[in-house]
Each structure stands twice: as C-alpha cells, then as structure tokens.
CSV table of C-alpha atoms in Angstrom, one decimal:
chain,number,residue,atom,x,y,z
A,1,MET,CA,8.2,-39.5,-162.0
A,2,ALA,CA,7.6,-40.6,-165.5
A,3,THR,CA,9.2,-39.7,-168.8
A,4,GLN,CA,7.1,-39.5,-171.9
A,5,HIS,CA,8.5,-40.3,-175.4
A,6,ASP,CA,7.1,-39.3,-178.8
A,7,ASP,CA,5.5,-42.7,-179.4
A,8,GLY,CA,3.1,-42.2,-176.5
A,9,VAL,CA,4.7,-44.9,-174.3
A,10,GLU,CA,5.3,-43.7,-170.7
A,11,LEU,CA,8.4,-45.1,-169.0
A,12,ALA,CA,8.8,-45.1,-165.2
A,13,LYS,CA,12.1,-44.0,-163.8
A,14,SER,CA,13.6,-46.7,-161.6
A,15,PRO,CA,15.6,-45.5,-158.7
A,16,THR,CA,19.3,-46.1,-159.2
A,17,ARG,CA,21.2,-47.7,-156.4
A,18,VAL,CA,24.9,-46.9,-156.3
A,19,LYS,CA,27.1,-48.9,-154.0
A,20,PRO,CA,29.5,-46.9,-151.9
A,21,PRO,CA,33.1,-47.3,-153.1
A,22,PRO,CA,35.1,-50.1,-151.4
A,23,LEU,CA,37.3,-48.9,-148.6
A,24,TYR,CA,41.0,-49.8,-148.0
A,25,LYS,CA,43.0,-50.1,-144.8
A,26,VAL,CA,46.3,-48.3,-144.9
A,27,LEU,CA,48.8,-50.3,-142.8
A,28,LEU,CA,52.3,-49.7,-141.5
A,29,LEU,CA,54.5,-52.8,-141.3
A,30,ASN,CA,57.1,-53.4,-138.6
A,31,ASP,CA,60.8,-53.4,-139.3
A,32,ASP,CA,63.9,-53.5,-137.1
A,33,TYR,CA,65.4,-50.3,-138.4
A,34,THR,CA,62.9,-47.4,-138.5
A,35,PRO,CA,62.9,-45.5,-135.2
A,36,MET,CA,59.7,-45.4,-133.3
A,37,ASP,CA,59.7,-41.6,-133.1
A,38,PHE,CA,59.8,-41.5,-136.9
A,39,VAL,CA,56.8,-43.7,-137.1
A,40,VAL,CA,54.9,-41.4,-134.7
A,41,ILE,CA,55.9,-38.4,-136.9
A,42,VAL,CA,54.6,-40.2,-140.0
A,43,LEU,CA,51.3,-41.0,-138.3
A,44,GLN,CA,50.8,-37.4,-137.2
A,45,GLN,CA,51.9,-35.8,-140.5
A,46,PHE,CA,50.1,-38.1,-143.0
A,47,PHE,CA,47.1,-39.4,-141.0
A,48,SER,CA,46.4,-36.4,-138.7
A,49,LEU,CA,46.6,-38.5,-135.6
A,50,ASP,CA,47.3,-36.8,-132.3
A,51,ARG,CA,50.5,-37.8,-130.4
A,52,GLU,CA,48.7,-40.2,-128.1
A,53,ARG,CA,46.8,-42.1,-130.9
A,54,ALA,CA,49.9,-42.1,-133.1
A,55,THR,CA,51.9,-43.6,-130.2
A,56,ARG,CA,49.3,-46.3,-129.7
A,57,VAL,CA,49.3,-47.2,-133.4
A,58,MET,CA,53.2,-47.2,-133.5
A,59,LEU,CA,53.2,-49.6,-130.5
A,60,LYS,CA,50.7,-51.9,-132.2
A,61,VAL,CA,53.0,-51.9,-135.3
A,62,HIS,CA,56.0,-52.7,-133.1
A,63,THR,CA,54.3,-55.5,-131.0
A,64,GLU,CA,52.0,-57.1,-133.6
A,65,GLY,CA,53.9,-56.5,-136.8
A,66,LYS,CA,51.4,-54.1,-138.4
A,67,GLY,CA,49.0,-51.4,-137.5
A,68,VAL,CA,46.1,-49.7,-139.2
A,69,CYS,CA,46.6,-46.0,-139.9
A,70,GLY,CA,43.2,-45.3,-141.4
A,71,VAL,CA,40.5,-46.5,-143.8
A,72,PHE,CA,40.0,-44.7,-147.1
A,73,PRO,CA,38.6,-45.0,-150.6
A,74,LYS,CA,41.1,-46.6,-153.0
A,75,ASP,CA,42.6,-43.5,-154.5
A,76,ILE,CA,43.2,-41.8,-151.2
A,77,ALA,CA,44.7,-44.9,-149.7
A,78,ALA,CA,47.0,-45.3,-152.7
A,79,THR,CA,48.1,-41.7,-152.3
A,80,LYS,CA,48.8,-42.1,-148.6
A,81,VAL,CA,50.9,-45.2,-149.2
A,82,ALA,CA,52.9,-43.4,-151.9
A,83,GLN,CA,53.4,-40.3,-149.6
A,84,VAL,CA,54.6,-42.4,-146.6
A,85,THR,CA,56.9,-44.5,-148.8
A,86,ASP,CA,58.5,-41.4,-150.4
A,87,PHE,CA,58.9,-39.6,-147.1
A,88,SER,CA,60.5,-42.7,-145.5
A,89,ARG,CA,62.9,-43.1,-148.4
A,90,GLN,CA,63.8,-39.4,-148.3
A,91,HIS,CA,64.8,-39.9,-144.6
A,92,GLN,CA,66.5,-43.2,-145.4
A,93,HIS,CA,64.2,-45.5,-143.5
A,94,PRO,CA,62.8,-48.8,-144.8
A,95,LEU,CA,59.3,-48.2,-143.3
A,96,GLN,CA,56.7,-50.1,-145.4
A,97,CYS,CA,53.2,-48.8,-145.9
A,98,VAL,CA,50.6,-51.0,-147.7
A,99,MET,CA,46.9,-51.0,-148.3
A,100,GLU,CA,44.4,-53.9,-148.3
A,101,GLU,CA,40.7,-54.0,-149.0
A,102,ASN,CA,38.7,-53.6,-145.8
C-alpha cells in the first residue's frame, strides 16, 4: 500500500512490528505460619486452579520455598499480587506473593 502526499512523492508504508508485552511469573513464597489449606484456597480463588493442581503448587511452595501460580502481563500480575496479599492479610496470614519477569 502506498500513501500519496500533495508534493507528488509516494511513500511506502512499512509494516509495524510490535513486540508482545513482557510476561511476569506470579510466585507464592513459603513461610512457617500460613496453613496449607489456605494456600490451596488462594490458588483456587485467584488463579482458577482446580484442587489437584492447586495442591501440587502448594506442595512445591512448601518443599522448594516458592511456586509459580501463573504467568501474566505486568498489570495483571501486579493485580494478582495485590489481591493475594490483601486477602492473606485480611485472614491474618503472612503469605507472600511476588512477581518476577519471565
């Protein structure tokens, strides 16, 4: 496709290449106080994981110190971190949720 201007010069449109937005991993960090059942509830409620998958992620958090809840664009990841942190504090648990670039 070409665009014509009044001066008679024809400019060719160059295709624009847009990079996809960077993705961020949302992680839960292990602590010695948050009950395992609460972590499963968080994973089901905020990350839409079924009970089996939520239990596997919870066990990974428990045994390895952290576990990936999901991978999202930056704004969504930040929102998930804030939601989980607020929910945990409302229920008086020190569960930490963080994000890091994928």
